[in-house]
PDB file of C-alpha atoms in Angstrom:
ATOM      1  CA  MET A  12    -119.322  52.140   2.796  1.00  0.00           C
ATOM      2  CA  ARG A  13    -117.209  53.364   5.706  1.00  0.00           C
ATOM      3  CA  VAL A  14    -114.642  51.199   7.487  1.00  0.00           C
ATOM      4  CA  GLU A  15    -113.371  52.495  10.827  1.00  0.00           C
ATOM      5  CA  ILE A  16    -110.157  51.037  12.210  1.00  0.00           C
ATOM      6  CA  TRP A  17    -109.150  51.486  15.842  1.00  0.00           C
ATOM      7  CA  SER A  18    -105.434  50.902  16.358  1.00  0.00           C
ATOM      8  CA  ASP A  19    -102.337  51.888  18.315  1.00  0.00           C
ATOM      9  CA  ILE A  20     -98.820  52.522  16.989  1.00  0.00           C
ATOM     10  CA  ALA A  21     -97.478  50.300  19.796  1.00  0.00           C
ATOM     11  CA  CYS A  22     -99.491  47.295  18.589  1.00  0.00           C
ATOM     12  CA  PRO A  23     -97.696  44.942  16.161  1.00  0.00           C
ATOM     13  CA  TRP A  24    -100.984  43.344  15.120  1.00  0.00           C
ATOM     14  CA  CYS A  25    -102.301  46.771  14.117  1.00  0.00           C
ATOM     15  CA  TYR A  26     -99.276  47.096  11.823  1.00  0.00           C
ATOM     16  CA  ILE A  27     -99.876  43.627  10.394  1.00  0.00           C
ATOM     17  CA  GLY A  28    -103.666  43.996  10.364  1.00  0.00           C
ATOM     18  CA  LYS A  29    -103.478  47.213   8.358  1.00  0.00           C
ATOM     19  CA  ALA A  30    -101.442  45.464   5.653  1.00  0.00           C
ATOM     20  CA  ARG A  31    -103.803  42.498   5.604  1.00  0.00           C
ATOM     21  CA  PHE A  32    -106.885  44.715   5.482  1.00  0.00           C
ATOM     22  CA  GLU A  33    -105.451  46.634   2.536  1.00  0.00           C
ATOM     23  CA  LYS A  34    -104.871  43.357   0.684  1.00  0.00           C
ATOM     24  CA  GLY A  35    -108.434  42.281   1.491  1.00  0.00           C
ATOM     25  CA  LEU A  36    -109.762  45.633   0.333  1.00  0.00           C
ATOM     26  CA  ALA A  37    -107.822  45.378  -2.937  1.00  0.00           C
ATOM     27  CA  ALA A  38    -109.659  42.105  -3.662  1.00  0.00           C
ATOM     28  CA  PHE A  39    -113.082  43.655  -2.958  1.00  0.00           C
ATOM     29  CA  ALA A  40    -115.026  44.452  -6.129  1.00  0.00           C
ATOM     30  CA  HIS A  41    -116.493  47.675  -4.706  1.00  0.00           C
ATOM     31  CA  ARG A  42    -113.262  48.964  -3.150  1.00  0.00           C
ATOM     32  CA  ASP A  43    -113.659  52.379  -4.803  1.00  0.00           C
ATOM     33  CA  GLU A  44    -116.825  52.891  -2.749  1.00  0.00           C
ATOM     34  CA  VAL A  45    -115.062  52.316   0.587  1.00  0.00           C
ATOM     35  CA  GLU A  46    -113.968  55.163   2.854  1.00  0.00           C
ATOM     36  CA  VAL A  47    -111.359  54.101   5.419  1.00  0.00           C
ATOM     37  CA  VAL A  48    -111.138  56.076   8.677  1.00  0.00           C
ATOM     38  CA  HIS A  49    -108.392  55.347  11.211  1.00  0.00           C
ATOM     39  CA  ARG A  50    -109.263  56.035  14.842  1.00  0.00           C
ATOM     40  CA  SER A  51    -107.183  56.299  18.001  1.00  0.00           C
ATOM     41  CA  PHE A  52    -106.760  53.679  20.713  1.00  0.00           C
ATOM     42  CA  GLU A  53    -104.143  53.524  23.477  1.00  0.00           C
ATOM     43  CA  LEU A  54    -103.205  50.058  24.667  1.00  0.00           C
ATOM     44  CA  ASP A  55    -101.740  51.570  27.813  1.00  0.00           C
ATOM     45  CA  PRO A  56    -102.986  55.093  28.576  1.00  0.00           C
ATOM     46  CA  ASN A  57    -100.862  55.065  31.745  1.00  0.00           C
ATOM     47  CA  ALA A  58     -97.608  54.254  29.964  1.00  0.00           C
ATOM     48  CA  GLY A  59     -95.935  57.572  30.755  1.00  0.00           C
ATOM     49  CA  ALA A  60     -92.375  58.299  29.672  1.00  0.00           C
ATOM     50  CA  PRO A  61     -90.169  55.774  27.840  1.00  0.00           C
ATOM     51  CA  THR A  62     -88.490  53.257  30.119  1.00  0.00           C
ATOM     52  CA  GLY A  63     -85.781  52.019  27.784  1.00  0.00           C
ATOM     53  CA  LEU A  64     -86.733  48.439  28.641  1.00  0.00           C
ATOM     54  CA  PRO A  65     -87.180  45.834  25.904  1.00  0.00           C
ATOM     55  CA  VAL A  66     -90.701  45.034  24.748  1.00  0.00           C
ATOM     56  CA  THR A  67     -90.102  41.386  25.606  1.00  0.00           C
ATOM     57  CA  ARG A  68     -89.848  42.451  29.258  1.00  0.00           C
ATOM     58  CA  LEU A  69     -93.318  44.001  28.989  1.00  0.00           C
ATOM     59  CA  LEU A  70     -94.712  40.821  27.431  1.00  0.00           C
ATOM     60  CA  ALA A  71     -93.153  38.683  30.146  1.00  0.00           C
ATOM     61  CA  ASP A  72     -94.482  40.870  32.974  1.00  0.00           C
ATOM     62  CA  LYS A  73     -97.936  41.438  31.487  1.00  0.00           C
ATOM     63  CA  TYR A  74     -98.716  37.855  30.491  1.00  0.00           C
ATOM     64  CA  GLY A  75     -96.687  35.845  32.979  1.00  0.00           C
ATOM     65  CA  LEU A  76     -94.201  34.519  30.429  1.00  0.00           C
ATOM     66  CA  THR A  77     -90.619  33.487  30.903  1.00  0.00           C
ATOM     67  CA  PRO A  78     -88.045  35.642  29.070  1.00  0.00           C
ATOM     68  CA  GLU A  79     -87.601  32.804  26.567  1.00  0.00           C
ATOM     69  CA  GLN A  80     -91.352  32.585  25.912  1.00  0.00           C
ATOM     70  CA  ALA A  81     -91.574  36.356  25.464  1.00  0.00           C
ATOM     71  CA  ARG A  82     -88.725  36.351  22.940  1.00  0.00           C
ATOM     72  CA  ALA A  83     -90.348  33.453  21.095  1.00  0.00           C
ATOM     73  CA  ALA A  84     -93.671  35.307  20.988  1.00  0.00           C
ATOM     74  CA  GLU A  85     -92.008  38.403  19.543  1.00  0.00           C
ATOM     75  CA  ALA A  86     -90.161  36.256  17.001  1.00  0.00           C
ATOM     76  CA  ARG A  87     -93.437  34.703  15.836  1.00  0.00           C
ATOM     77  CA  VAL A  88     -94.971  38.132  15.328  1.00  0.00           C
ATOM     78  CA  ALA A  89     -91.867  39.236  13.399  1.00  0.00           C
ATOM     79  CA  GLU A  90     -92.150  36.170  11.176  1.00  0.00           C
ATOM     80  CA  THR A  91     -95.810  36.980  10.488  1.00  0.00           C
ATOM     81  CA  ALA A  92     -94.943  40.587   9.621  1.00  0.00           C
ATOM     82  CA  HIS A  93     -92.197  39.480   7.249  1.00  0.00           C
ATOM     83  CA  ALA A  94     -94.643  37.126   5.523  1.00  0.00           C
ATOM     84  CA  GLU A  95     -96.818  40.182   4.775  1.00  0.00           C
ATOM     85  CA  GLY A  96     -93.850  42.008   3.273  1.00  0.00           C
ATOM     86  CA  LEU A  97     -93.387  44.292   6.273  1.00  0.00           C
ATOM     87  CA  GLY A  98     -90.156  45.330   7.895  1.00  0.00           C
ATOM     88  CA  TYR A  99     -89.874  44.114  11.490  1.00  0.00           C
ATOM     89  CA  ALA A 100     -86.680  44.226  13.518  1.00  0.00           C
ATOM     90  CA  SER A 101     -85.917  42.531  16.810  1.00  0.00           C
ATOM     91  CA  GLY A 102     -84.913  44.396  19.935  1.00  0.00           C
ATOM     92  CA  ARG A 103     -87.774  46.907  20.212  1.00  0.00           C
ATOM     93  CA  LEU A 104     -87.801  49.088  23.310  1.00  0.00           C
ATOM     94  CA  MET A 105     -90.832  50.444  25.159  1.00  0.00           C
ATOM     95  CA  ASN A 106     -91.458  53.950  23.833  1.00  0.00           C
ATOM     96  CA  GLY A 107     -93.938  54.990  26.506  1.00  0.00           C
ATOM     97  CA  SER A 108     -97.216  56.812  25.868  1.00  0.00           C
ATOM     98  CA  THR A 109     -98.562  57.008  22.313  1.00  0.00           C
ATOM     99  CA  PHE A 110    -100.989  59.831  23.149  1.00  0.00           C
ATOM    100  CA  ALA A 111     -98.895  62.508  21.390  1.00  0.00           C
ATOM    101  CA  LEU A 112     -98.620  60.306  18.299  1.00  0.00           C
ATOM    102  CA  HIS A 113    -102.390  59.973  18.152  1.00  0.00           C
ATOM    103  CA  ARG A 114    -102.794  63.720  18.549  1.00  0.00           C
ATOM    104  CA  LEU A 115    -100.452  64.250  15.604  1.00  0.00           C
ATOM    105  CA  LEU A 116    -102.393  61.717  13.542  1.00  0.00           C
ATOM    106  CA  HIS A 117    -105.557  63.743  14.113  1.00  0.00           C
ATOM    107  CA  HIS A 118    -103.660  66.841  13.034  1.00  0.00           C
ATOM    108  CA  ALA A 119    -102.531  65.022   9.886  1.00  0.00           C
ATOM    109  CA  ALA A 120    -106.107  63.941   9.171  1.00  0.00           C
ATOM    110  CA  ARG A 121    -107.067  67.629   8.978  1.00  0.00           C
ATOM    111  CA  GLN A 122    -104.566  67.961   6.126  1.00  0.00           C
ATOM    112  CA  GLY A 123    -106.289  65.216   4.151  1.00  0.00           C
ATOM    113  CA  PRO A 124    -106.402  61.411   3.984  1.00  0.00           C
ATOM    114  CA  ALA A 125    -103.158  61.125   2.004  1.00  0.00           C
ATOM    115  CA  VAL A 126    -101.178  63.046   4.644  1.00  0.00           C
ATOM    116  CA  HIS A 127    -102.777  61.027   7.426  1.00  0.00           C
ATOM    117  CA  ALA A 128    -101.993  57.733   5.673  1.00  0.00           C
ATOM    118  CA  ALA A 129     -98.381  58.797   5.102  1.00  0.00           C
ATOM    119  CA  LEU A 130     -97.883  59.666   8.766  1.00  0.00           C
ATOM    120  CA  LEU A 131     -99.519  56.479  10.034  1.00  0.00           C
ATOM    121  CA  ASP A 132     -97.309  54.345   7.786  1.00  0.00           C
ATOM    122  CA  ALA A 133     -94.255  56.356   8.814  1.00  0.00           C
ATOM    123  CA  PHE A 134     -94.956  55.816  12.517  1.00  0.00           C
ATOM    124  CA  TYR A 135     -95.403  52.077  11.983  1.00  0.00           C
ATOM    125  CA  ARG A 136     -92.162  51.792  10.008  1.00  0.00           C
ATOM    126  CA  ALA A 137     -90.273  53.856  12.554  1.00  0.00           C
ATOM    127  CA  ASN A 138     -91.511  51.728  15.450  1.00  0.00           C
ATOM    128  CA  PHE A 139     -91.314  48.232  14.026  1.00  0.00           C
ATOM    129  CA  ALA A 140     -88.871  48.272  11.113  1.00  0.00           C
ATOM    130  CA  ASP A 141     -86.407  51.032  12.004  1.00  0.00           C
ATOM    131  CA  LEU A 142     -86.589  50.828  15.830  1.00  0.00           C
ATOM    132  CA  ARG A 143     -86.626  54.600  16.141  1.00  0.00           C
ATOM    133  CA  PRO A 144     -87.383  55.949  19.648  1.00  0.00           C
ATOM    134  CA  LEU A 145     -90.858  57.421  19.173  1.00  0.00           C
ATOM    135  CA  GLY A 146     -90.918  58.414  22.822  1.00  0.00           C
ATOM    136  CA  GLU A 147     -88.438  61.191  22.004  1.00  0.00           C
ATOM    137  CA  PRO A 148     -90.005  64.408  20.628  1.00  0.00           C
ATOM    138  CA  GLU A 149     -87.183  65.107  18.164  1.00  0.00           C
ATOM    139  CA  THR A 150     -87.592  61.657  16.654  1.00  0.00           C
ATOM    140  CA  VAL A 151     -91.321  62.254  16.290  1.00  0.00           C
ATOM    141  CA  VAL A 152     -90.643  65.598  14.574  1.00  0.00           C
ATOM    142  CA  SER A 153     -88.203  63.911  12.196  1.00  0.00           C
ATOM    143  CA  VAL A 154     -90.620  61.121  11.310  1.00  0.00           C
ATOM    144  CA  ALA A 155     -93.571  63.492  10.895  1.00  0.00           C
ATOM    145  CA  THR A 156     -91.718  65.967   8.684  1.00  0.00           C
ATOM    146  CA  GLY A 157     -90.378  63.064   6.649  1.00  0.00           C
ATOM    147  CA  ALA A 158     -93.995  62.077   6.038  1.00  0.00           C
ATOM    148  CA  GLY A 159     -94.748  65.537   4.648  1.00  0.00           C
ATOM    149  CA  LEU A 160     -96.004  67.522   7.647  1.00  0.00           C
ATOM    150  CA  ASP A 161     -94.884  71.071   8.348  1.00  0.00           C
ATOM    151  CA  GLU A 162     -92.213  71.139  11.072  1.00  0.00           C
ATOM    152  CA  ALA A 163     -93.505  74.258  12.807  1.00  0.00           C
ATOM    153  CA  GLU A 164     -97.010  72.819  12.971  1.00  0.00           C
ATOM    154  CA  VAL A 165     -95.721  69.499  14.293  1.00  0.00           C
ATOM    155  CA  ARG A 166     -93.795  71.254  17.047  1.00  0.00           C
ATOM    156  CA  ARG A 167     -96.830  73.384  17.871  1.00  0.00           C
ATOM    157  CA  VAL A 168     -99.061  70.315  18.284  1.00  0.00           C
ATOM    158  CA  LEU A 169     -96.481  68.487  20.396  1.00  0.00           C
ATOM    159  CA  ALA A 170     -95.985  71.518  22.628  1.00  0.00           C
ATOM    160  CA  ASP A 171     -99.720  71.974  23.241  1.00  0.00           C
ATOM    161  CA  GLU A 172    -100.863  68.898  25.160  1.00  0.00           C
ATOM    162  CA  ASP A 173    -104.500  69.895  24.640  1.00  0.00           C
ATOM    163  CA  ALA A 174    -104.211  69.997  20.856  1.00  0.00           C
ATOM    164  CA  TYR A 175    -106.444  67.237  19.457  1.00  0.00           C
ATOM    165  CA  ALA A 176    -106.571  65.595  22.887  1.00  0.00           C
ATOM    166  CA  GLU A 177    -110.363  65.536  22.890  1.00  0.00           C
ATOM    167  CA  ASP A 178    -110.368  63.962  19.405  1.00  0.00           C
ATOM    168  CA  VAL A 179    -108.231  61.102  20.704  1.00  0.00           C
ATOM    169  CA  ARG A 180    -110.395  60.604  23.780  1.00  0.00           C
ATOM    170  CA  ALA A 181    -113.580  60.739  21.705  1.00  0.00           C
ATOM    171  CA  ASP A 182    -112.244  57.892  19.545  1.00  0.00           C
ATOM    172  CA  GLU A 183    -111.417  55.899  22.658  1.00  0.00           C
ATOM    173  CA  ARG A 184    -114.832  56.463  24.212  1.00  0.00           C
ATOM    174  CA  GLU A 185    -116.443  55.311  20.991  1.00  0.00           C
ATOM    175  CA  ALA A 186    -114.315  52.166  20.957  1.00  0.00           C
ATOM    176  CA  ALA A 187    -115.399  51.407  24.522  1.00  0.00           C
ATOM    177  CA  ALA A 188    -119.053  51.956  23.574  1.00  0.00           C
ATOM    178  CA  LEU A 189    -118.644  49.444  20.751  1.00  0.00           C
ATOM    179  CA  GLY A 190    -117.163  46.898  23.160  1.00  0.00           C
ATOM    180  CA  ALA A 191    -113.585  46.953  21.880  1.00  0.00           C
ATOM    181  CA  THR A 192    -111.113  45.673  24.476  1.00  0.00           C
ATOM    182  CA  GLY A 193    -108.202  45.279  22.091  1.00  0.00           C
ATOM    183  CA  VAL A 194    -106.892  46.307  18.711  1.00  0.00           C
ATOM    184  CA  PRO A 195    -106.896  46.248  15.777  1.00  0.00           C
ATOM    185  CA  PHE A 196    -110.668  46.580  15.706  1.00  0.00           C
ATOM    186  CA  PHE A 197    -112.469  47.095  12.397  1.00  0.00           C
ATOM    187  CA  VAL A 198    -116.068  48.292  12.125  1.00  0.00           C
ATOM    188  CA  LEU A 199    -117.750  48.135   8.730  1.00  0.00           C
ATOM    189  CA  ASP A 200    -120.641  50.563   8.225  1.00  0.00           C
ATOM    190  CA  ARG A 201    -121.445  50.139  11.926  1.00  0.00           C
ATOM    191  CA  ARG A 202    -122.929  46.755  10.932  1.00  0.00           C
ATOM    192  CA  PHE A 203    -120.087  44.257  11.218  1.00  0.00           C
ATOM    193  CA  GLY A 204    -117.030  44.141  13.445  1.00  0.00           C
ATOM    194  CA  VAL A 205    -113.786  42.286  12.828  1.00  0.00           C
ATOM    195  CA  SER A 206    -111.282  41.995  15.666  1.00  0.00           C
ATOM    196  CA  GLY A 207    -107.638  41.129  15.252  1.00  0.00           C
ATOM    197  CA  GLY A 208    -105.178  41.000  12.378  1.00  0.00           C
ATOM    198  CA  GLN A 209    -107.224  38.527  10.382  1.00  0.00           C
ATOM    199  CA  PRO A 210    -106.082  37.045   7.038  1.00  0.00           C
ATOM    200  CA  ALA A 211    -106.800  39.191   3.981  1.00  0.00           C
ATOM    201  CA  GLU A 212    -109.569  36.884   2.774  1.00  0.00           C
ATOM    202  CA  VAL A 213    -111.474  37.379   6.042  1.00  0.00           C
ATOM    203  CA  PHE A 214    -111.525  41.113   5.416  1.00  0.00           C
ATOM    204  CA  THR A 215    -112.693  40.619   1.841  1.00  0.00           C
ATOM    205  CA  GLN A 216    -115.512  38.393   3.052  1.00  0.00           C
ATOM    206  CA  ALA A 217    -116.496  40.894   5.749  1.00  0.00           C
ATOM    207  CA  LEU A 218    -116.564  43.721   3.196  1.00  0.00           C
ATOM    208  CA  GLU A 219    -118.794  41.644   0.942  1.00  0.00           C
ATOM    209  CA  GLN A 220    -121.155  40.881   3.824  1.00  0.00           C
ATOM    210  CA  ALA A 221    -121.373  44.514   4.886  1.00  0.00           C
ATOM    211  CA  TYR A 222    -121.944  45.662   1.318  1.00  0.00           C
ATOM    212  CA  ALA A 223    -124.711  43.107   0.805  1.00  0.00           C
ATOM    213  CA  ALA A 224    -126.340  44.084   4.107  1.00  0.00           C
ATOM    214  CA  ALA A 225    -126.464  47.819   3.337  1.00  0.00           C
ATOM    215  CA  GLY A 226    -129.846  49.100   4.428  1.00  0.00           C
ATOM    216  CA  GLY A 227    -130.460  46.109   6.688  1.00  0.00           C
ATOM    217  CA  PRO A 228    -130.357  45.922  10.488  1.00  0.00           C
ATOM    218  CA  VAL A 229    -127.139  46.844  12.245  1.00  0.00           C
ATOM    219  CA  ARG A 230    -125.190  43.883  13.608  1.00  0.00           C
ATOM    220  CA  VAL A 231    -121.715  44.326  15.043  1.00  0.00           C
ATOM    221  CA  ALA A 232    -120.250  40.874  15.585  1.00  0.00           C
ATOM    222  CA  ALA A 233    -116.525  40.240  15.936  1.00  0.00           C
ATOM    223  CA  ALA A 234    -114.951  37.620  13.730  1.00  0.00           C
ATOM    224  CA  VAL A 235    -113.145  34.768  15.449  1.00  0.00           C
ATOM    225  CA  ASP A 236    -109.648  35.865  16.369  1.00  0.00           C
ATOM    226  CA  THR A 237    -106.697  34.121  14.794  1.00  0.00           C
ATOM    227  CA  PRO A 238    -105.803  31.374  17.296  1.00  0.00           C
ATOM    228  CA  GLY A 239    -102.392  31.373  18.882  1.00  0.00           C
ATOM    229  CA  PRO A 240    -100.362  28.571  20.459  1.00  0.00           C
ATOM    230  CA  ASP A 241    -101.215  27.514  23.999  1.00  0.00           C
ATOM    231  CA  GLY A 242     -99.800  29.949  26.519  1.00  0.00           C
ATOM    232  CA  ALA A 243     -99.151  32.652  23.895  1.00  0.00           C
ATOM    233  CA  ALA A 244     -99.444  36.282  24.891  1.00  0.00           C
ATOM    234  CA  ALA A 245    -102.423  38.297  23.701  1.00  0.00           C
ATOM    235  CA  CYS A 246    -100.111  40.206  21.348  1.00  0.00           C
ATOM    236  CA  ASP A 247     -99.110  36.877  19.813  1.00  0.00           C
ATOM    237  CA  ASP A 248    -102.599  35.780  18.718  1.00  0.00           C
ATOM    238  CA  GLY A 249    -103.862  38.493  16.406  1.00  0.00           C
ATOM    239  CA  THR A 250    -105.046  41.107  18.908  1.00  0.00           C
ATOM    240  CA  CYS A 251    -103.278  43.342  21.408  1.00  0.00           C
ATOM    241  CA  GLU A 252    -105.416  43.806  24.525  1.00  0.00           C
ATOM    242  CA  VAL A 253    -105.632  46.633  27.034  1.00  0.00           C
ATOM    243  CA  PRO A 254    -104.526  46.135  30.644  1.00  0.00           C
ATOM    244  CA  ALA A 255    -107.170  44.842  33.019  1.00  0.00           C
ATOM    245  CA  GLN A 256    -107.308  48.212  34.829  1.00  0.00           C
ATOM    246  CA  ARG A 257    -107.700  50.680  31.974  1.00  0.00           C
ATOM    247  CA  THR A 258    -107.990  54.400  32.742  1.00  0.00           C
ATOM    248  CA  GLU A 259    -109.873  55.952  29.824  1.00  0.00           C
ATOM    249  CA  ASP A 260    -108.919  59.589  30.242  1.00  0.00           C
ATOM    250  CA  ALA A 261    -105.271  59.311  31.207  1.00  0.00           C
ATOM    251  CA  PRO A 262    -103.060  61.380  28.861  1.00  0.00           C
TER     252      PRO A 262
END
């Protein structure tokens, strides 16, 4: 069975959802038969360079929240992350485009699944737990080499904006074809879809359904998203959503 996971380093629910999925997978009897493939998705392809503004400002502007509501939303997500055993610090800044990070993740995938997994986890920790500025190339080099990648190769990929660019865009086109408007988005054997950072038991149940349906008709149906409080931002209810005017091929 293959599980494909579309996610973005900028998305806190992707960070949380990955941890929850791994717990759900650990409880699945046939876990050794599951291949997990992480795919690229940019929440904001037009993000550009880092702004240095706090993430709570983005939440307030994007979802029409007051500064107090935005801070409360971020605090709730932090509390959820901590409950999953994840590091999550307050005061995150907007790091700008994640396109280069996704290109590096595709480079890491060519080195093998263990290298890819190490880099993905390192990017998540750097962004959410350590508050490292991933919009700065030298920080990205430091994080990537710390995850086991060769420094010269990392610098080469970062310097060549075309390196793995088509791989990233291909992932994003595929997500759009599957109807994904937000992440995390999980597709199991191209038969079942699960959207959002669902509880671990939801993932276990979905894996069991997909395994039992092997050989049957394809049916991609998103699970019900984890509900959030009234007025909560999209990134406070289990799924981070793309802007209304998404430009697919923006770098």
